[in-house]
Amino acid sequence: MQLSQRRIKAAIFGGSGYGGSELLRILLFHPHVDVVLVTANEHADKRVADVHRNLLGLTDLSFVKQPETIDGVLDDVDCVFFALPHGQAMSLVPNIPPQIKVIDLSGDFRLRDQSLFESHYKQPHTAMETQAGFVYGLTETNREAVRHARLIANPGCFATATLLGLAPLVANGLLAGRVIVDAKTGSSGSGAKAAANTHHPQRMTSFYAYKPFTHQHVPEIEQELAHVGDWTNELIFMTHSLPVARGIFASIYVELKRELDQSNLHQLFAEYYHDSFFVRLVNGSPDINWVKTTNFCDLGFAVRGKQAVVFSAIDNLVKGAAGQAVQNMNLMFGLDEKTGLILAGTNP
Amino acid sequence: MQLSQRRIKAAIFGGSGYGGSELLRILLFHPHVDVVLVTANEHADKRVADVHRNLLGLTDLSFVKQPETIDGVLDDVDCVFFALPHGQAMSLVPNIPPQIKVIDLSGDFRLRDQSLFESHYKQPHTAMETQAGFVYGLTETNREAVRHARLIANPGCFATATLLGLAPLVANGLLAGRVIVDAKTGSSGSGAKAAANTHHPQRMTSFYAYKPFTHQHVPEIEQELAHVGDWTNELIFMTHSLPVARGIFASIYVELKRELDQSNLHQLFAEYYHDSFFVRLVNGSPDINWVKTTNFCDLGFAVRGKQAVVFSAIDNLVKGAAGQAVQNMNLMFGLDEKTGLILAGTNP
Amino acid sequence: MQLSQRRIKAAIFGGSGYGGSELLRILLFHPHVDVVLVTANEHADKRVADVHRNLLGLTDLSFVKQPETIDGVLDDVDCVFFALPHGQAMSLVPNIPPQIKVIDLSGDFRLRDQSLFESHYKQPHTAMETQAGFVYGLTETNREAVRHARLIANPGCFATATLLGLAPLVANGLLAGRVIVDAKTGSSGSGAKAAANTHHPQRMTSFYAYKPFTHQHVPEIEQELAHVGDWTNELIFMTHSLPVARGIFASIYVELKRELDQSNLHQLFAEYYHDSFFVRLVNGSPDINWVKTTNFCDLGFAVRGKQAVVFSAIDNLVKGAAGQAVQNMNLMFGLDEKTGLILAGTNP
Amino acid sequence: MQLSQRRIKAAIFGGSGYGGSELLRILLFHPHVDVVLVTANEHADKRVADVHRNLLGLTDLSFVKQPETIDGVLDDVDCVFFALPHGQAMSLVPNIPPQIKVIDLSGDFRLRDQSLFESHYKQPHTAMETQAGFVYGLTETNREAVRHARLIANPGCFATATLLGLAPLVANGLLAGRVIVDAKTGSSGSGAKAAANTHHPQRMTSFYAYKPFTHQHVPEIEQELAHVGDWTNELIFMTHSLPVARGIFASIYVELKRELDQSNLHQLFAEYYHDSFFVRLVNGSPDINWVKTTNFCDLGFAVRGKQAVVFSAIDNLVKGAAGQAVQNMNLMFGLDEKTGLILAGTNP
């Protein structure tokens, strides 16, 4: 594609949730993208700005009902984003015409092992052949593959925060013993629909653990760690709920094969991420406050002898979902991965 | 009843909502009450402490399904609290045996004018004859009537905050012109069920107005002001949503018939509430922070010439619901109104 | 200035507070601006990104100590923003060379009446001659004057929200009787320094009124209303503290000279703001959630006969401070006022 | 002491902080206590209810300046609570007359190893002889010693949550390998004074780690674990800041010497805490929401093979400070440990 000639025409399937909301916030202002189609069954025919009221005055788009069949609907489209609930993309993607690129934000195509998918997502997988063509879209570890991919499985939010904190250590073969990830997420991770666990009167003063040992992001973390290096460690992964809207913070406890000090660690990460604009290494601890609404992943460290802790902070909806999706799209279309993604956070 | 002889046996219809939750928190530790029955259809047969997990270790009660008929169910009961959604108590109360006292926390029996009820609650009223026997349970303005009442219509939360701020002025015939009440409530005012307007990711950073001019507490405010004094003013009542769990704050703008300074106002209110332990007059503005979880109503004032503002702060679930209900029960059974209600707030 | 030839070189005096923080967030990404100087006494010589950690990776600027004298410091500068505490700009602005444009975010130059300034800001004014050259920078009411101004007094945050809600009514001579403004602000309105009233354990569950009748934004509101139309009404202005970081919500209660319905009001406002991109008229109530981090002012209405309420919502740091400052800068330099200000909000 | 004869006269040194605030909230309503003295230097001579405005109407006490010397001041006092900043009690306690019982909420007397104290608290210890007489007041592990103690060192908040989660495992000799504690605290843990890390605009959307590996509660945890059982494991202790006012949540990762399932663990803990009213074992995860403002510690478990996680939730100011202090006082004076401590939490 020659950018001087034409712009990327993008479609979003599932535009009314928080993933769709953030895709719209980014793509509507992307210098090389036109959003030509946004679906949303429940809100079909409503104006986008009546649902995402932050976009009032910024777009005239309306939601359309999700088409029964793909035929003819995507004739002019270059790239489709799927931001649907788990289990829906797998029946649609196989019918997408081959000249169209696909980025799926759900868990449908992340796992190469069908049985792992089915045990974690509690449903049969009906498109494993299509899955074989997918690239796991953690941009920082798979940049070259992403550039040449037609199909991207965008990582889960917890997986993104965890993998970015562990990849340099695994790639350098530094880990001994079990790895413990104590991960915490804001309430937007539960989606845009009201539910008991996001009921404001209770959630605003809550902190609790959920899905111990069994979160569905565990298998994609292990799969990708094995891709990045020689991963044979035991992973203990624990998810908790934070009383904020946005943000994931992972405290990652590892045992190193040899003693490293903080500057060694910093150096190691700096080298691994030397061409990764969206990974920032901070002194001390990162804070979800400084990454909220941005595509950054902030990483910090603490070390005592062979015991090290990596702290990883992202915005679950941006680097953990829509932002990373656009970062991947940029690469797939030959653009600088930062294009349209310099979303400065705010203080406060 | 002679307290030395026996304790008050209380039943709660509708124990799983926030009104029921707070009734339980108070009544389970009330020195003269035994809670003998708590209903909750959705949670029938669950232990109370599995729903209101704050009460774990503090009660062995279980919820029972709401009985089809009252017959026989209340043989041993002295007092029934109704904490059901609007519209349900009116079909139950007429069948309550006459020796049992009733306190209804819903809006069913507050309004003496059937058409006002029907226009504000969007449903027919089927028990206006029973309504005629109800006393409006704003303790501070109706203390003597409450003492002798068998049936109490417990005031709405907004009505409580507003009436306590206006009653002394109306009783003293001081108001000229329209009265503007800018009222704000925490999210627990929407009840215990998750809903779009209490979805945490959005609510935690929200403030907005709702039901302009039309809130269903308006007619009970006007009815009670007419009872307290000579009320003919225009009332402009506006409700807003606050991003806190608990608390109502009303800013009440009035025009006085004559100039008063702050100490005059303080004096006037102090006299009106001289025997009202739960009304506290503060310097400057009250703060919902200082009344949360308590049965207090904190009032403060600002004056400029004939323009005065009364600030009123309560906990919507306590003084605005369950606390006031127990305050009324205390009086109805010959107890000190403070019994079981010295719920000290916390700092922070 | 010909934009094809060169970019605007901007200096910020007072870059470490929240006003400075937001100026940097906007100006660093403005397509026609280079930030060449940022002062901050307390943080002198620190990197900007070490104080505003949201900007890590996005700027290499460091803070410089505020210069004792202006001489020579601003040789290359086209525009100076003052985001200093009240009282500091007035000693600096008179020495700014005349070819440099000035935008002051403090209250120093907003009031044309020296005695009003001195009574509200509790300090003498030492530069009233310079004040005479200032234009009050509420873009929507003063667009033409702003275009030709060299010196801009940027409005206060409460004043912005209030004036945008009242200007169309005053301009059309519609107001009878007193006007009551019940205004609420988030905690960032108190600035970046920790203080008792912004101590998190208490603030997160607080709502209270402060500075009743006496807020320093009152005189600038009245001054500008008299500029917009024939303003002789009594203004009752009450400020409250909200437990959110960002946002101002004003509920503005007015009595109309003649009955209007909601669509009349909408029409009237739509006409008044027909060329004002940043004013959005909404159905029902606005919500600070939808304007946070943006330069929008959302307005909504409720009416009953001659009683009307205008609801106005802004982000206090953007439309109420830094965003409006840049909007004014754009006009002063012949740019579209939206340039660099399409800051889409987020959902959630 | 014979309770039928007289009540406990209590003094509080340091009544204006959050520890003092909660001591007052509890002791003022304790059926066997009279608070006869409360000191607060900064607020000397102010009414307690002007500082802790939640107590307005509930006490007439005023703060007194902290006396230069103890002589004569405590003649009538039975029990002194110290809720002063670290380092102050050590100069006062040695002079307390021997018939007076002492409960110190600071870290001054918790550690038996002077060098550990001095390295963690960065100050010399001047009263190690007095320290030798202190009992570590974790009621659940030291109940008998507390009963007979004159001097109590009340545990730190993080230490309380962690120790209650680990004690049964250490006492039963079940732990293999390193133990990782990922602990999170609300903002009230930083005290009542405003500071940068508790500035509301930032804190409300923050989550970050602090003091990695070096928190001053680590040595008291290790000291007490060695007292409870055979503790030789490595402890990795990490503290984080939560955007809530109250609550500590600790996720405690352990490796068991043999496989246990969830019901084994539950059984083991139930036995260890069979006479500990304030420890509640919950299904799934505890939530700080259900313990806020109470003296409960809620514990839950997750297990996979030999990998186990204990989740521990307390209110940092109650079970983590003032509540536990009163629990200890009750035992020291021969009362039921629950007396005055049935502080039911709230929903919401």
mmCIF file of C-alpha atoms in Angstrom, chain A residues 59-174:
data_model
loop_
_atom_site.group_PDB
_atom_site.id
_atom_site.type_symbol
_atom_site.label_atom_id
_atom_site.label_comp_id
_atom_site.label_asym_id
_atom_site.label_seq_id
_atom_site.Cartn_x
_atom_site.Cartn_y
_atom_site.Cartn_z
ATOM 1 C CA THR A 59 -17.856 12.032 14.891
ATOM 2 C CA ASP A 60 -21.069 11.615 12.926
ATOM 3 C CA LEU A 61 -20.789 7.842 12.748
ATOM 4 C CA SER A 62 -23.696 5.631 13.744
ATOM 5 C CA PHE A 63 -23.589 2.038 14.872
ATOM 6 C CA VAL A 64 -24.896 -0.546 12.462
ATOM 7 C CA LYS A 65 -26.330 -3.925 13.314
ATOM 8 C CA GLN A 66 -23.802 -6.682 13.036
ATOM 9 C CA PRO A 67 -24.261 -8.220 9.583
ATOM 10 C CA GLU A 68 -25.523 -11.791 9.328
ATOM 11 C CA THR A 69 -22.979 -12.485 6.648
ATOM 12 C CA ILE A 70 -19.707 -10.856 5.738
ATOM 13 C CA ASP A 71 -20.495 -10.979 2.001
ATOM 14 C CA GLY A 72 -20.217 -7.627 0.388
ATOM 15 C CA VAL A 73 -20.067 -5.757 3.671
ATOM 16 C CA LEU A 74 -16.338 -5.272 3.684
ATOM 17 C CA ASP A 75 -15.690 -4.589 0.023
ATOM 18 C CA ASP A 76 -13.930 -1.342 0.690
ATOM 19 C CA VAL A 77 -12.346 -2.234 3.977
ATOM 20 C CA ASP A 78 -8.600 -2.712 4.546
ATOM 21 C CA CYS A 79 -8.589 -3.718 8.180
ATOM 22 C CA VAL A 80 -11.147 -5.175 10.562
ATOM 23 C CA PHE A 81 -10.903 -4.915 14.328
ATOM 24 C CA PHE A 82 -12.912 -7.408 16.351
ATOM 25 C CA ALA A 83 -13.803 -6.161 19.813
ATOM 26 C CA LEU A 84 -16.529 -8.693 20.478
ATOM 27 C CA PRO A 85 -17.076 -10.911 23.504
ATOM 28 C CA HIS A 86 -14.999 -14.082 23.526
ATOM 29 C CA GLY A 87 -16.344 -16.728 21.148
ATOM 30 C CA GLN A 88 -17.846 -14.504 18.460
ATOM 31 C CA ALA A 89 -14.871 -13.671 16.274
ATOM 32 C CA MET A 90 -14.120 -17.323 15.602
ATOM 33 C CA SER A 91 -17.255 -17.702 13.511
ATOM 34 C CA LEU A 92 -16.650 -14.507 11.540
ATOM 35 C CA VAL A 93 -12.932 -14.394 10.817
ATOM 36 C CA PRO A 94 -12.819 -17.472 8.558
ATOM 37 C CA ASN A 95 -15.088 -15.620 6.125
ATOM 38 C CA ILE A 96 -13.093 -12.429 5.940
ATOM 39 C CA PRO A 97 -11.745 -11.956 2.378
ATOM 40 C CA PRO A 98 -8.006 -12.605 2.218
ATOM 41 C CA GLN A 99 -7.001 -9.093 1.179
ATOM 42 C CA ILE A 100 -8.355 -7.707 4.458
ATOM 43 C CA LYS A 101 -6.189 -7.635 7.549
ATOM 44 C CA VAL A 102 -7.701 -8.691 10.853
ATOM 45 C CA ILE A 103 -6.944 -7.741 14.450
ATOM 46 C CA ASP A 104 -8.924 -9.614 17.060
ATOM 47 C CA LEU A 105 -9.000 -8.207 20.586
ATOM 48 C CA SER A 106 -10.777 -11.228 22.068
ATOM 49 C CA GLY A 107 -9.203 -14.433 23.304
ATOM 50 C CA ASP A 108 -10.459 -16.472 20.341
ATOM 51 C CA PHE A 109 -7.241 -16.822 18.417
ATOM 52 C CA ARG A 110 -4.501 -16.394 20.979
ATOM 53 C CA LEU A 111 -3.967 -20.025 21.923
ATOM 54 C CA ARG A 112 -2.416 -22.573 19.605
ATOM 55 C CA ASP A 113 -3.531 -25.457 21.803
ATOM 56 C CA GLN A 114 -7.219 -26.162 21.256
ATOM 57 C CA SER A 115 -7.674 -28.038 24.496
ATOM 58 C CA LEU A 116 -6.176 -25.185 26.496
ATOM 59 C CA PHE A 117 -8.585 -22.802 24.807
ATOM 60 C CA GLU A 118 -11.547 -25.002 25.490
ATOM 61 C CA SER A 119 -10.724 -25.603 29.122
ATOM 62 C CA HIS A 120 -10.153 -21.910 29.853
ATOM 63 C CA TYR A 121 -12.932 -20.428 27.769
ATOM 64 C CA LYS A 122 -15.452 -23.200 28.436
ATOM 65 C CA GLN A 123 -16.526 -23.529 24.835
ATOM 66 C CA PRO A 124 -15.505 -25.501 21.762
ATOM 67 C CA HIS A 125 -13.167 -23.886 19.261
ATOM 68 C CA THR A 126 -14.533 -24.039 15.721
ATOM 69 C CA ALA A 127 -11.771 -22.379 13.729
ATOM 70 C CA MET A 128 -8.422 -23.796 14.740
ATOM 71 C CA GLU A 129 -7.310 -23.902 11.118
ATOM 72 C CA THR A 130 -7.746 -20.184 10.877
ATOM 73 C CA GLN A 131 -5.995 -19.821 14.225
ATOM 74 C CA ALA A 132 -2.878 -21.317 12.708
ATOM 75 C CA GLY A 133 -2.474 -18.219 10.581
ATOM 76 C CA PHE A 134 -2.583 -15.815 13.538
ATOM 77 C CA VAL A 135 0.386 -13.963 15.007
ATOM 78 C CA TYR A 136 0.292 -13.167 18.724
ATOM 79 C CA GLY A 137 0.325 -9.395 18.739
ATOM 80 C CA LEU A 138 2.551 -8.460 21.638
ATOM 81 C CA THR A 139 4.307 -5.875 19.546
ATOM 82 C CA GLU A 140 7.495 -5.662 21.591
ATOM 83 C CA THR A 141 8.275 -9.380 21.370
ATOM 84 C CA ASN A 142 6.869 -10.070 17.918
ATOM 85 C CA ARG A 143 7.521 -6.924 15.965
ATOM 86 C CA GLU A 144 8.815 -8.548 12.808
ATOM 87 C CA ALA A 145 6.123 -11.175 12.680
ATOM 88 C CA VAL A 146 3.484 -8.512 13.210
ATOM 89 C CA ARG A 147 4.829 -6.504 10.275
ATOM 90 C CA HIS A 148 4.142 -9.399 7.966
ATOM 91 C CA ALA A 149 1.005 -10.727 9.551
ATOM 92 C CA ARG A 150 -2.449 -10.649 8.053
ATOM 93 C CA LEU A 151 -4.135 -11.953 11.209
ATOM 94 C CA ILE A 152 -3.305 -10.663 14.679
ATOM 95 C CA ALA A 153 -4.478 -12.068 17.992
ATOM 96 C CA ASN A 154 -4.173 -9.066 20.257
ATOM 97 C CA PRO A 155 -2.927 -10.038 23.743
ATOM 98 C CA GLY A 156 -5.026 -9.966 26.875
ATOM 99 C CA CYS A 157 -4.534 -7.059 29.236
ATOM 100 C CA PHE A 158 -3.036 -9.076 32.114
ATOM 101 C CA ALA A 159 -0.896 -10.980 29.621
ATOM 102 C CA THR A 160 0.518 -7.764 28.205
ATOM 103 C CA ALA A 161 1.541 -6.375 31.587
ATOM 104 C CA THR A 162 3.005 -9.687 32.690
ATOM 105 C CA LEU A 163 4.816 -10.572 29.486
ATOM 106 C CA LEU A 164 6.469 -7.184 29.161
ATOM 107 C CA GLY A 165 7.764 -7.591 32.709
ATOM 108 C CA LEU A 166 9.048 -11.138 32.174
ATOM 109 C CA ALA A 167 10.195 -11.318 28.557
ATOM 110 C CA PRO A 168 13.709 -9.852 29.030
ATOM 111 C CA LEU A 169 14.370 -12.207 31.928
ATOM 112 C CA VAL A 170 13.179 -15.283 30.086
ATOM 113 C CA ALA A 171 14.941 -14.290 26.885
ATOM 114 C CA ASN A 172 18.169 -14.035 28.858
ATOM 115 C CA GLY A 173 17.609 -17.332 30.628
ATOM 116 C CA LEU A 174 17.782 -15.736 34.034
#
